[in-house]
Amino acid sequence: MASVSQSPVNLSGSLSSATTASDLLRSSINGFNGVPLKSLGRGHVGPRRKGLNVTAKVRKVKKHEYPWPQDPDPNVKGGVLSHLSHFKPLKEKPKPVTLEFEKPLMDLQKKIIDVQKMANETGLDFSDQIISLENKYQQALKDLYTHLTPIQRVNIARHPNRPTFLDHVFSITDKFVELHGDRGGYDDPAVVTGIGTIDGRRFMFMGHQKGRNTKENIQRNFGMPTPHGYRKALRMMYYADHHGFPIVTFIDTPGAFADLKSEELGQGEAIAHNLRTMFGLKVPIVSIVMGEGGSGGALAIGCANKLLMLENAVFYVASPEACAAILWKTAKASPKAAEKLKITANELCKLQIADGIIPEPLGGAHADPHWTSEQIKIAILESMDELQKMGTEELLRHRMLKFRKIGGFQEGLPVDPEKKVNMKRKEEPRPGLISDKVLQGEVNKLKEQIMKAKESSSVDMDQNGLIEKLKREINYEFSEAAKALGIEEKLSKMREEFAKAEIEQLSSDQIENLENLKNEFNENLATAPNYGRLKYKLSLLKEITEAKIFAENYKKTLPLKAKVNEKFKEVLEKSTLKQKIENLKDEVEKSGVSTIEEFDQELKEKVLEVREEVESEFVNALESSGVHVTSKLGQGSMSVIKAKVDELNAEINQIIQDVIESTPDLKNKIEMLKLEVVKDKNTPSKESKEKIEVLQQKIKEGVADVMSSAAVKEKYEQLQAELAELSGGSDGSLIKEPSYV
């Protein structure tokens, strides 16, 4: 048997050939860093002519300074912390991502860029326009991000460019060294742990780490840990508890990775073990939800003394999409689900699940990551200052009570006074906010009711509600027009003057000022921006008022109409008249003509004779039943009389108007009457009623003098005589009584 020990072993490669294998194996004892055993395993051992040769390759290992360099170079690209982690700043800038609700902002931003480009190309000064656009952009940004809906906050929390755990840690810590592995499996990159210092105070940091691009997201498993990640966090919790390091956890995960292998490796057991352990740790724990905190995957490192949330972060037991798919059978209902789940920072603070909100800049944390990190740093130090004042027992009890009180309630207890303060009575809707489409719809509906009423001979409508609504709308539009025309202040001052002064003591100057203001308003009303809406609503009010008058008159005539129809049927059923009508029909059929103009003279006379007999019998029947017939005028005579009546009424009204304009005293009294009526429109006092009656009496006396003029009186009497002659004794009551006010 050959003896290998007698032959010298030579090592070829980068090491000296004079070194023996036994020297290499002893190198770990004497401090020499030689070839690792794994490299020896890859060596080539084989028989050679002149003995046994061993060939080995030395693995190139990148040299790391541990834990921190004694004299770090401040000019190193990426800062001093670039020595400590493989997490480096991205070489390329992240691509901008615009969320759906942010598109209006992008339009404004594009306009600003276009104007700046135009200014650069033309050399013209567009600074005023740029400043104006920037102000609009800032205002729009503020309005948008101060009124975000829950689903919009969910989208911001999931933003691809949102800062990750390591981004924040490197911004807030002076020194940080990452610790790896759970000592039972592999190092899960979705959970990062390490020790760092803030202002010289040492903390144990752990959190979910998402990727900043697709490659990193695949490497980090999109921030969804396996059981090894939670066991790594558990190992660091024990380590921090043993050495007395306060723990800061960062939560940003859609949930634990729920694949088959993770379940086989005990995903649920790993999360449960973390929950149980965190409640027994003797060091302060602060958790910060910096993105989305999903289900047990977030809670596994979230059982803290204080749970803080970034302003646009969310914390939920099920994602809005999953909840919507379960309850409404479609993920499109996610906005509704997000609202019902109460997952935003504000809602969770009200429910006392979260203990505080860390502000974010407008546009989200990705708009200014450094500022956001500073706010997180301030929140961590303030919370730790408060918790480190507690003893161990008090700290454990504080953590236990925080979770024990969640969801607790007791029947019969009074409402929290703080909630009572926030309870507000529901405000009534302001007038002027009803769309033209709604108003037109209500008017059309009323017209349909009127048409149905005509067909069914019954009217059962209430137009008063719609008329009041339209009046409120019109008053609102008048107020808006006054604001736009700049005369609202003048109107208010004039109202104050009239309120102080008695109606009888109004001076001619005040009345003149009122007239001037009224004329100014009427002249400029057409230039008001809401003039179209005002005109439209006035036309609607006119239509509704006419419909109301028709409905009221029609309702009054229904009983009389029914009675007249009944009597007319009775007259036609009389045997003598019925026989005459039948004979007349037979004669008309024999003549072979269809219109009364084609009848011969004899047939026309017979038709008129039967018609007069029917009318006479009909009038007698009505008179006997208590219905008084005042006129038997034909259609032609009625139209003539009506034209003459309208002509006389118009002439009288014109004369009255001319007299009023030429009589200052009478005109002043009419203006006073209008003011008094408007002043006490809602609740008129007894004194106001008396003043109105006195003014009305004085105005009527002044108008009576006008009516007594010879020309008007003569025409009036002549028309009365004509009407009496035609109607068989009518008193001329068709003439309208003129309206003065």
XYZ file of C-alpha atoms in Angstrom:
741
model
C 0.000 0.000 0.000
C 1.470 3.291 -1.057
C 2.035 5.928 1.560
C 0.964 9.421 0.557
C 2.512 11.088 3.587
C 6.056 10.435 2.349
C 5.503 12.484 -0.799
C 5.546 16.271 -0.575
C 2.304 18.044 -1.505
C 2.728 21.021 -3.783
C 0.023 23.721 -4.187
C -0.139 25.385 -7.542
C -2.066 28.580 -8.092
C -1.802 31.946 -6.522
C -0.144 30.627 -3.327
C 3.524 29.773 -2.912
C 4.453 26.252 -3.982
C 6.534 25.911 -0.839
C 3.408 25.880 1.401
C 2.181 22.434 2.465
C -1.433 21.294 2.910
C -0.946 20.777 6.652
C 0.154 24.390 6.947
C -3.009 25.520 5.257
C -5.243 23.444 7.519
C -3.527 24.949 10.567
C -3.889 28.507 9.218
C -7.067 29.201 11.167
C -5.203 28.599 14.410
C -2.210 30.814 13.830
C -4.276 33.662 12.398
C -3.416 33.272 8.714
C -6.438 33.765 6.399
C -5.911 30.977 3.936
C -8.072 29.088 1.494
C -11.626 28.334 2.728
C -12.591 24.696 3.117
C -15.182 25.049 0.333
C -12.335 25.984 -2.019
C -10.399 22.895 -0.926
C -13.413 20.827 -1.805
C -13.202 22.083 -5.352
C -9.438 21.231 -5.603
C -8.229 18.695 -8.139
C -6.570 15.676 -6.508
C -5.105 12.997 -8.782
C -2.093 10.761 -9.287
C 0.811 12.218 -11.185
C 4.084 10.759 -12.326
C 6.125 12.521 -9.715
C 3.624 12.453 -6.818
C 0.339 13.930 -5.703
C -0.498 17.567 -6.665
C -3.474 19.587 -5.261
C -4.866 22.476 -7.345
C -7.191 25.041 -5.639
C -8.789 28.382 -6.593
C -9.169 31.217 -4.112
C -12.666 32.792 -4.093
C -12.564 36.555 -4.493
C -14.456 38.125 -1.585
C -15.331 41.829 -1.521
C -13.745 43.431 1.527
C -16.214 45.136 3.939
C -15.197 47.351 6.834
C -17.144 46.362 9.920
C -19.115 47.812 11.529
C -18.203 51.398 10.550
C -14.962 52.865 9.229
C -12.933 54.789 11.810
C -12.265 57.695 9.465
C -14.916 57.620 6.716
C -14.333 59.729 3.650
C -17.079 62.392 3.546
C -16.640 62.705 -0.238
C -17.736 59.134 -0.929
C -20.581 59.121 -3.436
C -23.821 58.200 -1.680
C -22.630 59.298 1.758
C -20.971 57.496 4.656
C -23.810 54.975 4.932
C -22.966 53.570 1.511
C -20.265 51.564 3.311
C -22.788 49.753 5.454
C -25.429 48.207 3.155
C -25.901 46.831 -0.293
C -28.947 49.146 -0.544
C -27.652 51.948 -2.763
C -29.337 54.977 -4.356
C -30.812 54.161 -7.739
C -28.640 55.155 -10.680
C -31.653 56.210 -12.755
C -34.449 58.441 -11.547
C -37.771 56.675 -10.953
C -40.304 57.214 -13.707
C -43.040 59.665 -12.712
C -46.383 57.956 -12.092
C -49.619 59.948 -12.317
C -52.625 58.595 -10.447
C -56.070 58.900 -12.022
C -57.296 61.680 -9.731
C -54.065 63.677 -10.251
C -54.593 64.204 -14.009
C -56.073 67.728 -13.651
C -52.878 68.720 -11.803
C -50.763 67.315 -14.615
C -52.678 69.463 -17.111
C -51.782 72.587 -15.126
C -48.179 71.451 -14.809
C -48.000 70.904 -18.569
C -49.275 74.449 -19.152
C -46.566 75.856 -16.865
C -43.882 73.904 -18.749
C -45.254 75.068 -22.110
C -45.252 78.728 -21.040
C -41.691 78.439 -19.688
C -40.589 76.810 -22.925
C -42.233 79.581 -24.938
C -40.526 82.207 -22.778
C -37.148 80.552 -23.345
C -37.676 80.268 -27.107
C -39.050 83.774 -27.727
C -37.152 85.679 -25.038
C -40.363 87.378 -23.918
C -41.295 87.957 -20.281
C -44.056 85.570 -19.206
C -43.243 85.736 -15.501
C -46.714 87.024 -14.536
C -48.445 84.217 -16.398
C -46.090 81.620 -14.922
C -46.618 82.932 -11.385
C -50.397 82.912 -11.913
C -50.332 79.329 -13.207
C -48.083 78.209 -10.346
C -50.454 79.771 -7.813
C -53.364 77.955 -9.450
C -51.394 74.713 -9.351
C -50.566 75.088 -5.663
C -54.180 75.924 -4.816
C -55.481 72.974 -6.848
C -52.913 70.689 -5.195
C -53.974 71.893 -1.739
C -57.681 71.477 -2.500
C -57.132 67.983 -3.880
C -54.936 66.604 -1.098
C -56.999 68.077 1.752
C -60.170 66.356 0.498
C -58.926 62.898 -0.470
C -61.342 59.970 -0.493
C -60.346 56.678 1.221
C -59.682 54.889 -2.086
C -57.468 57.779 -3.213
C -55.406 57.413 -0.031
C -55.111 53.683 -0.771
C -53.716 54.519 -4.213
C -51.207 56.973 -2.696
C -50.116 54.366 -0.114
C -49.411 51.959 -3.001
C -47.594 54.546 -5.134
C -44.568 52.923 -6.846
C -42.301 55.887 -5.977
C -43.268 56.008 -2.294
C -40.160 55.893 -0.012
C -39.340 52.438 1.359
C -38.223 51.333 4.818
C -34.497 51.593 4.041
C -35.003 55.013 2.421
C -36.408 56.326 5.699
C -33.877 54.502 7.896
C -30.863 55.883 6.050
C -32.395 59.380 6.237
C -33.101 59.372 9.992
C -30.156 57.373 11.379
C -26.578 58.486 11.996
C -25.295 54.916 11.628
C -27.086 51.739 10.583
C -25.900 48.158 10.126
C -28.173 45.502 8.690
C -28.514 42.125 10.427
C -29.479 39.075 8.370
C -31.032 35.648 8.728
C -33.295 33.758 11.107
C -30.673 31.046 11.887
C -33.183 28.418 10.799
C -33.573 28.895 7.059
C -32.679 31.570 4.577
C -32.494 35.358 4.796
C -35.893 36.714 3.671
C -35.244 39.994 1.778
C -38.869 41.165 2.295
C -38.065 41.864 5.978
C -35.032 44.005 6.857
C -33.643 44.290 10.382
C -30.702 46.160 11.830
C -29.292 48.377 14.559
C -29.010 52.125 14.085
C -28.577 55.313 16.055
C -30.603 58.523 16.044
C -28.891 61.471 17.728
C -26.641 59.019 19.566
C -29.548 56.849 20.836
C -29.480 53.205 19.728
C -32.581 51.449 18.361
C -33.444 48.132 16.778
C -35.110 48.755 13.417
C -37.165 46.210 11.516
C -39.658 46.582 8.711
C -41.127 45.410 5.434
C -39.037 46.346 2.425
C -40.621 46.840 -0.986
C -38.669 47.345 -4.199
C -38.174 50.653 -5.964
C -38.451 49.109 -9.429
C -39.574 45.837 -10.983
C -36.229 44.101 -10.458
C -36.107 45.009 -6.761
C -39.772 44.124 -6.268
C -39.152 40.635 -7.595
C -36.101 40.311 -5.342
C -38.045 41.593 -2.304
C -41.164 39.556 -3.190
C -43.174 42.831 -3.344
C -42.769 43.283 0.410
C -44.651 40.062 1.288
C -42.643 38.065 3.883
C -42.361 34.307 4.214
C -42.153 32.591 7.656
C -38.356 33.070 7.585
C -38.843 36.844 7.475
C -41.024 36.838 10.575
C -38.638 34.482 12.377
C -35.766 36.826 11.509
C -37.757 39.668 13.081
C -38.466 37.452 16.099
C -34.751 36.725 16.560
C -33.997 40.460 16.494
C -36.769 41.132 19.024
C -35.149 38.701 21.462
C -31.780 40.318 20.740
C -33.143 43.832 21.392
C -34.955 42.696 24.556
C -31.750 41.106 25.880
C -29.608 44.200 25.247
C -32.296 46.794 26.103
C -32.630 48.347 22.643
C -35.983 50.073 22.014
C -37.689 48.642 18.923
C -38.999 50.645 15.960
C -40.964 48.733 13.318
C -42.018 49.983 9.884
C -45.100 48.440 8.280
C -45.606 48.430 4.515
C -46.972 45.170 3.108
C -50.056 43.948 1.258
C -49.920 40.919 3.576
C -47.901 37.811 4.344
C -46.894 35.683 1.332
C -49.599 33.023 1.145
C -48.157 30.440 -1.226
C -48.204 26.687 -0.599
C -44.588 26.490 0.557
C -45.062 29.296 3.099
C -48.079 27.532 4.535
C -46.131 24.280 4.747
C -43.321 26.075 6.584
C -45.747 27.467 9.163
C -46.751 30.970 8.096
C -49.599 31.190 10.623
C -47.454 29.785 13.444
C -44.661 32.307 12.729
C -47.114 35.244 12.852
C -48.782 33.933 16.024
C -45.405 33.428 17.716
C -44.479 37.051 16.922
C -47.771 38.333 18.356
C -47.299 36.432 21.602
C -43.656 37.459 21.955
C -44.215 41.175 21.306
C -46.667 41.425 24.212
C -43.945 40.155 26.561
C -41.004 42.300 25.435
C -39.705 44.589 28.178
C -38.504 47.360 25.866
C -40.610 50.159 24.316
C -42.016 49.398 20.860
C -43.173 51.984 18.320
C -44.746 50.906 15.016
C -45.084 53.199 12.007
C -47.435 52.389 9.122
C -45.693 54.089 6.200
C -47.713 52.584 3.325
C -50.321 49.858 3.448
C -50.642 47.516 6.394
C -52.422 44.388 5.301
C -53.930 41.822 7.670
C -51.781 39.570 9.881
C -48.712 40.243 7.780
C -48.690 43.781 9.152
C -49.816 42.901 12.673
C -46.935 40.405 13.091
C -44.568 43.345 13.746
C -47.277 45.835 14.804
C -48.118 44.901 18.419
C -46.585 48.076 19.796
C -47.089 50.538 22.637
C -47.749 53.224 20.036
C -48.996 52.777 16.492
C -48.338 55.823 14.309
C -49.500 56.257 10.725
C -48.371 58.472 7.908
C -51.140 60.775 6.714
C -51.870 58.787 3.544
C -51.194 55.313 4.957
C -53.889 52.644 5.343
C -54.259 49.751 7.785
C -56.795 47.018 7.011
C -57.819 43.450 7.694
C -58.751 42.948 4.019
C -57.946 45.074 0.994
C -60.819 47.166 -0.447
C -60.757 45.072 -3.629
C -61.060 41.798 -1.681
C -63.830 43.202 0.506
C -65.761 44.470 -2.533
C -65.392 41.108 -4.302
C -66.847 39.342 -1.239
C -69.695 41.732 -0.396
C -70.655 43.218 -3.793
C -69.310 40.443 -6.059
C -67.144 42.897 -8.003
C -63.832 44.605 -7.335
C -65.188 47.766 -9.006
C -66.990 48.553 -5.742
C -63.615 49.078 -4.010
C -64.217 52.853 -3.438
C -67.381 52.020 -1.498
C -65.587 49.251 0.411
C -62.674 51.564 1.304
C -65.124 54.054 2.780
C -67.018 51.429 4.801
C -63.871 49.701 6.126
C -62.594 52.851 7.944
C -58.964 52.168 6.994
C -57.488 55.678 6.794
C -55.339 57.303 9.472
C -58.064 59.753 10.550
C -60.700 57.050 10.948
C -58.349 54.700 12.831
C -57.375 57.493 15.228
C -61.068 58.100 15.949
C -61.461 54.370 16.675
C -58.340 54.575 18.935
C -56.541 51.890 16.935
C -53.856 54.323 15.774
C -52.258 56.697 18.292
C -51.095 59.490 16.012
C -50.775 60.807 12.464
C -47.445 61.806 10.924
C -47.962 64.568 8.321
C -46.954 64.192 4.689
C -46.176 66.914 2.152
C -48.805 67.856 -0.439
C -48.590 65.267 -3.162
C -47.693 62.392 -0.813
C -44.482 61.188 0.842
C -42.824 60.650 -2.560
C -43.140 64.396 -3.267
C -40.538 65.172 -0.553
C -39.108 61.980 1.016
C -36.496 63.829 3.121
C -39.121 66.051 4.789
C -41.298 62.998 5.463
C -38.335 61.182 7.050
C -37.699 64.162 9.322
C -41.314 64.038 10.522
C -40.932 60.306 11.215
C -37.717 60.978 13.165
C -39.446 63.619 15.317
C -42.390 61.278 15.983
C -40.081 58.369 16.982
C -38.066 60.476 19.444
C -41.173 62.034 21.031
C -42.868 58.647 21.444
C -39.726 57.005 22.843
C -39.216 59.874 25.319
C -42.730 59.243 26.623
C -42.433 55.431 26.767
C -38.969 55.293 28.337
C -40.268 57.162 31.355
C -42.417 54.106 32.205
C -41.232 51.179 34.274
C -41.227 47.650 32.886
C -44.536 46.613 34.462
C -46.209 49.857 33.420
C -44.874 49.456 29.872
C -46.248 45.913 29.561
C -49.610 46.960 30.999
C -49.753 49.961 28.653
C -49.238 47.667 25.629
C -51.826 45.179 26.857
C -54.492 47.828 27.572
C -53.982 49.456 24.158
C -55.228 46.296 22.465
C -57.770 45.326 25.116
C -59.756 48.529 24.630
C -60.063 48.133 20.848
C -63.655 47.366 19.880
C -64.966 47.487 23.425
C -68.378 49.006 24.111
C -71.020 48.927 26.798
C -74.729 49.513 26.350
C -76.429 52.261 28.311
C -73.414 54.548 28.591
C -73.992 58.184 27.568
C -72.541 59.453 24.305
C -68.991 60.717 24.560
C -69.114 64.527 25.068
C -66.484 64.932 22.361
C -68.821 63.242 19.885
C -71.704 65.467 20.965
C -69.653 68.525 20.081
C -69.044 67.152 16.606
C -72.717 66.392 15.999
C -74.113 69.136 13.778
C -77.657 69.708 12.691
C -78.127 68.958 9.040
C -77.993 72.190 7.106
C -80.887 73.023 4.820
C -79.894 73.225 1.152
C -79.154 76.751 0.005
C -81.403 78.191 -2.695
C -79.803 78.797 -6.029
C -78.225 75.357 -6.210
C -81.046 73.560 -8.058
C -80.108 72.819 -11.637
C -82.134 74.141 -14.550
C -82.708 70.548 -15.639
C -84.455 69.680 -12.350
C -86.641 72.799 -12.476
C -87.620 72.147 -16.087
C -88.480 68.569 -15.157
C -90.830 69.729 -12.389
C -92.507 72.231 -14.734
C -92.998 69.568 -17.409
C -94.451 67.238 -14.796
C -96.951 69.925 -13.782
C -97.930 70.494 -17.427
C -98.588 66.772 -17.825
C -100.823 66.869 -14.741
C -102.773 69.783 -16.262
C -103.294 67.874 -19.526
C -104.471 64.812 -17.623
C -106.800 67.028 -15.602
C -108.385 68.322 -18.826
C -108.939 64.783 -20.075
C -110.290 63.386 -16.815
C -112.248 66.550 -15.882
C -110.664 66.573 -12.424
C -107.921 68.798 -11.024
C -105.944 67.782 -7.942
C -102.613 69.666 -8.024
C -100.569 71.745 -5.647
C -98.432 74.301 -7.453
C -97.693 76.367 -4.333
C -94.627 74.304 -3.391
C -93.047 74.721 -6.819
C -93.938 78.431 -6.920
C -92.290 79.009 -3.514
C -89.211 77.111 -4.648
C -88.981 79.204 -7.812
C -89.421 82.420 -5.828
C -86.514 81.445 -3.547
C -84.446 80.639 -6.613
C -85.262 83.999 -8.219
C -84.485 85.930 -5.008
C -81.155 84.134 -4.825
C -80.381 84.961 -8.474
C -81.279 88.630 -7.881
C -78.902 88.682 -4.885
C -76.118 87.111 -6.955
C -76.716 89.645 -9.721
C -76.533 92.499 -7.209
C -73.206 91.119 -5.929
C -71.833 90.819 -9.455
C -72.916 94.369 -10.341
C -71.402 95.789 -7.131
C -74.582 97.371 -5.748
C -75.188 94.955 -2.873
C -73.523 97.303 -0.389
C -75.679 100.208 -1.584
C -78.801 98.111 -1.156
C -77.893 97.077 2.379
C -77.200 100.690 3.385
C -80.512 101.805 1.900
C -82.355 99.040 3.779
C -80.807 100.253 7.032
C -81.911 103.835 6.326
C -85.474 102.761 5.542
C -85.597 100.594 8.657
C -84.689 103.582 10.824
C -86.996 106.072 9.085
C -90.813 106.072 9.331
C -92.674 105.659 6.056
C -94.392 109.021 6.372
C -91.060 110.743 7.010
C -89.190 109.492 3.909
C -87.552 112.449 2.247
C -87.729 113.170 -1.457
C -83.941 112.594 -1.649
C -84.297 109.084 -0.277
C -87.054 108.265 -2.744
C -84.950 109.710 -5.559
C -81.944 107.628 -4.492
C -84.150 104.551 -4.496
C -85.363 105.316 -8.009
C -81.794 105.896 -9.235
C -80.614 102.617 -7.698
C -83.545 100.748 -9.209
C -82.866 102.233 -12.638
C -79.149 101.423 -12.366
C -79.912 97.832 -11.435
C -82.432 97.384 -14.262
C -80.094 98.929 -16.843
C -77.115 96.760 -15.895
C -79.024 93.559 -15.099
C -78.504 92.178 -18.600
C -74.700 92.298 -18.062
C -74.828 90.141 -14.900
C -73.234 86.680 -15.386
C -76.365 84.902 -14.113
C -78.840 86.946 -16.171
C -79.638 83.953 -18.396
C -80.538 81.752 -15.415
C -82.607 84.553 -13.858
C -84.539 85.148 -17.080
C -85.124 81.429 -17.494
C -86.458 81.017 -13.936
C -88.720 84.058 -14.324
C -90.236 82.493 -17.439
C -90.781 79.251 -15.521
C -92.484 81.177 -12.703
C -94.781 82.832 -15.227
C -95.736 79.456 -16.704
C -96.442 77.962 -13.291
C -98.503 80.967 -12.184
C -100.640 80.755 -15.315
C -101.067 77.020 -14.746
C -102.153 77.693 -11.168
C -104.757 80.265 -12.278
C -106.070 77.832 -14.877
C -106.281 75.009 -12.332
C -108.115 77.172 -9.795
C -110.615 78.481 -12.375
C -111.095 75.035 -13.850
C -111.732 73.575 -10.417
C -114.359 76.233 -9.717
C -116.183 75.562 -13.002
C -116.272 71.770 -12.664
C -119.541 71.587 -10.638
C -121.230 74.130 -12.918
C -119.994 72.306 -16.013
C -121.383 69.028 -14.760
C -124.733 70.661 -13.992
C -124.918 72.327 -17.427
C -124.114 69.058 -19.218
C -126.772 67.253 -17.229
C -129.449 69.865 -18.104
C -128.412 69.846 -21.760
C -128.925 66.076 -21.935
C -132.362 66.449 -20.328
C -133.363 69.082 -22.928
C -132.238 66.883 -25.818
C -134.225 63.946 -24.417
C -137.539 65.836 -24.611
C -139.822 64.066 -27.087
C -140.854 67.135 -29.125
C -137.320 68.435 -29.553
C -135.936 64.972 -30.165
C -138.483 64.409 -32.977
C -137.656 67.767 -34.609
C -133.914 67.065 -34.485
C -134.420 63.611 -36.049
C -136.573 65.070 -38.847
C -133.941 67.756 -39.486
C -131.193 65.100 -39.721
C -133.251 63.169 -42.274
C -133.733 66.276 -44.422
C -129.979 67.057 -44.270
C -129.151 63.504 -45.381
C -131.637 63.701 -48.275
C -130.138 67.017 -49.435
C -126.703 65.335 -49.869
C -124.677 68.307 -48.569
C -122.284 68.239 -45.618
C -121.694 71.905 -44.619
C -124.179 74.591 -43.565
C -122.877 76.963 -46.266
C -124.188 74.555 -48.981
C -127.709 74.388 -47.524
C -130.536 76.111 -49.385
C -132.355 79.020 -47.757
C -135.311 76.934 -46.561
C -133.055 74.341 -44.890
C -130.959 77.057 -43.256
C -134.079 78.620 -41.745
C -135.216 75.256 -40.382
C -131.769 74.672 -38.800
C -131.772 78.131 -37.173
C -135.345 77.626 -35.946
C -134.493 74.290 -34.273
C -131.297 75.779 -32.840
C -133.144 78.749 -31.276
C -135.768 76.422 -29.813
C -133.047 74.208 -28.278
C -131.253 77.269 -26.852
C -134.499 78.658 -25.426
C -135.391 75.331 -23.772
C -131.822 74.996 -22.493
C -131.801 78.516 -20.955
C -135.185 77.911 -19.316
C -133.959 74.632 -17.851
C -130.853 76.337 -16.441
C -132.877 79.216 -15.008
C -135.265 76.780 -13.338
C -132.325 74.948 -11.715
C -130.875 78.157 -10.262
C -128.190 78.853 -12.886
C -128.519 82.469 -14.047
C -127.699 83.085 -17.724
C -126.501 86.670 -18.138
C -125.964 86.863 -21.898
C -126.940 85.249 -25.160
C -124.257 86.924 -27.236
C -123.028 85.261 -30.357
C -119.392 84.559 -30.970
C -118.981 87.499 -33.352
C -120.621 90.011 -31.012
C -118.560 88.774 -28.086
C -115.288 89.291 -29.963
C -116.306 92.843 -30.897
C -117.291 93.722 -27.335
C -114.110 92.131 -25.940
C -111.937 94.174 -28.308
C -113.705 97.395 -27.280
C -113.380 96.501 -23.574
C -109.660 95.781 -23.934
C -109.172 99.038 -25.827
C -110.958 101.055 -23.122
C -109.031 99.308 -20.318
C -105.719 100.026 -22.040
C -106.655 103.676 -22.548
C -107.725 104.052 -18.900
C -104.512 102.448 -17.622
C -102.388 104.711 -19.853
C -104.200 107.806 -18.579
C -103.703 106.678 -14.972
C -99.984 106.029 -15.621
C -99.522 109.472 -17.205
C -101.263 111.156 -14.265
C -99.097 109.257 -11.750
C -95.889 110.237 -13.570
C -96.974 113.890 -13.686
C -98.104 113.950 -10.022
C -95.070 113.636 -7.677
C -97.240 113.386 -4.572
C -99.222 110.429 -5.936
C -96.028 108.740 -7.179
C -94.347 109.117 -3.754
C -97.360 107.550 -2.045
C -97.227 104.540 -4.383
C -93.484 104.068 -3.678
C -94.156 104.318 0.064
C -96.874 101.689 -0.253
C -94.486 99.325 -2.078
C -91.780 99.762 0.572
C -94.217 99.144 3.407
C -95.566 95.991 1.752
C -92.035 94.625 1.175
C -90.865 95.621 4.657
C -93.462 93.594 6.552
C -94.129 90.908 3.982
C -93.753 87.907 6.310
C -95.258 89.129 9.603
C -97.061 92.460 9.114
C -97.772 94.339 12.315
C -101.044 96.055 13.155
C -99.425 99.476 12.733
C -98.088 98.489 9.316
C -101.532 97.280 8.180
C -103.075 100.593 9.176
C -100.423 102.522 7.221
C -101.036 100.356 4.141
C -104.811 100.936 4.325
C -104.351 104.721 4.679
C -101.989 104.852 1.693
C -104.310 102.707 -0.439
C -107.264 104.973 0.359
C -105.281 108.090 -0.587
C -104.129 106.524 -3.856
C -107.678 105.455 -4.783
C -108.965 108.963 -4.125
C -106.270 110.398 -6.399
C -107.081 107.904 -9.149
C -110.843 108.524 -8.794
C -110.270 112.138 -9.834
C -108.660 110.853 -13.015
C -111.572 108.509 -13.734
C -114.044 111.387 -13.460
C -112.520 113.147 -16.482
C -115.116 113.817 -19.237
C -113.403 111.856 -22.042
C -113.002 108.654 -20.058
C -116.477 108.875 -18.531
C -118.143 109.364 -21.918
C -116.385 106.336 -23.477
C -117.205 104.205 -20.459
C -120.925 105.026 -20.594
C -121.066 104.508 -24.376
C -119.530 101.031 -24.063
C -121.942 100.130 -21.267
C -124.897 101.098 -23.467
C -123.620 98.977 -26.395
C -123.072 95.984 -24.172
C -126.493 96.313 -22.536
C -128.178 96.503 -25.936
C -126.404 93.388 -27.228
C -126.662 91.285 -24.074
C -130.211 92.089 -23.179
C -129.606 94.154 -20.047
C -126.082 93.310 -18.963
C -124.458 95.822 -16.650
C -121.128 95.832 -18.507
C -119.310 93.887 -15.835
C -116.790 92.556 -18.382
C -114.745 95.738 -17.986
C -111.831 95.087 -15.624
C -111.295 97.203 -12.585
C -107.898 98.867 -13.107
C -104.946 97.836 -10.909
C -103.022 100.740 -9.412
C -100.287 99.181 -7.306
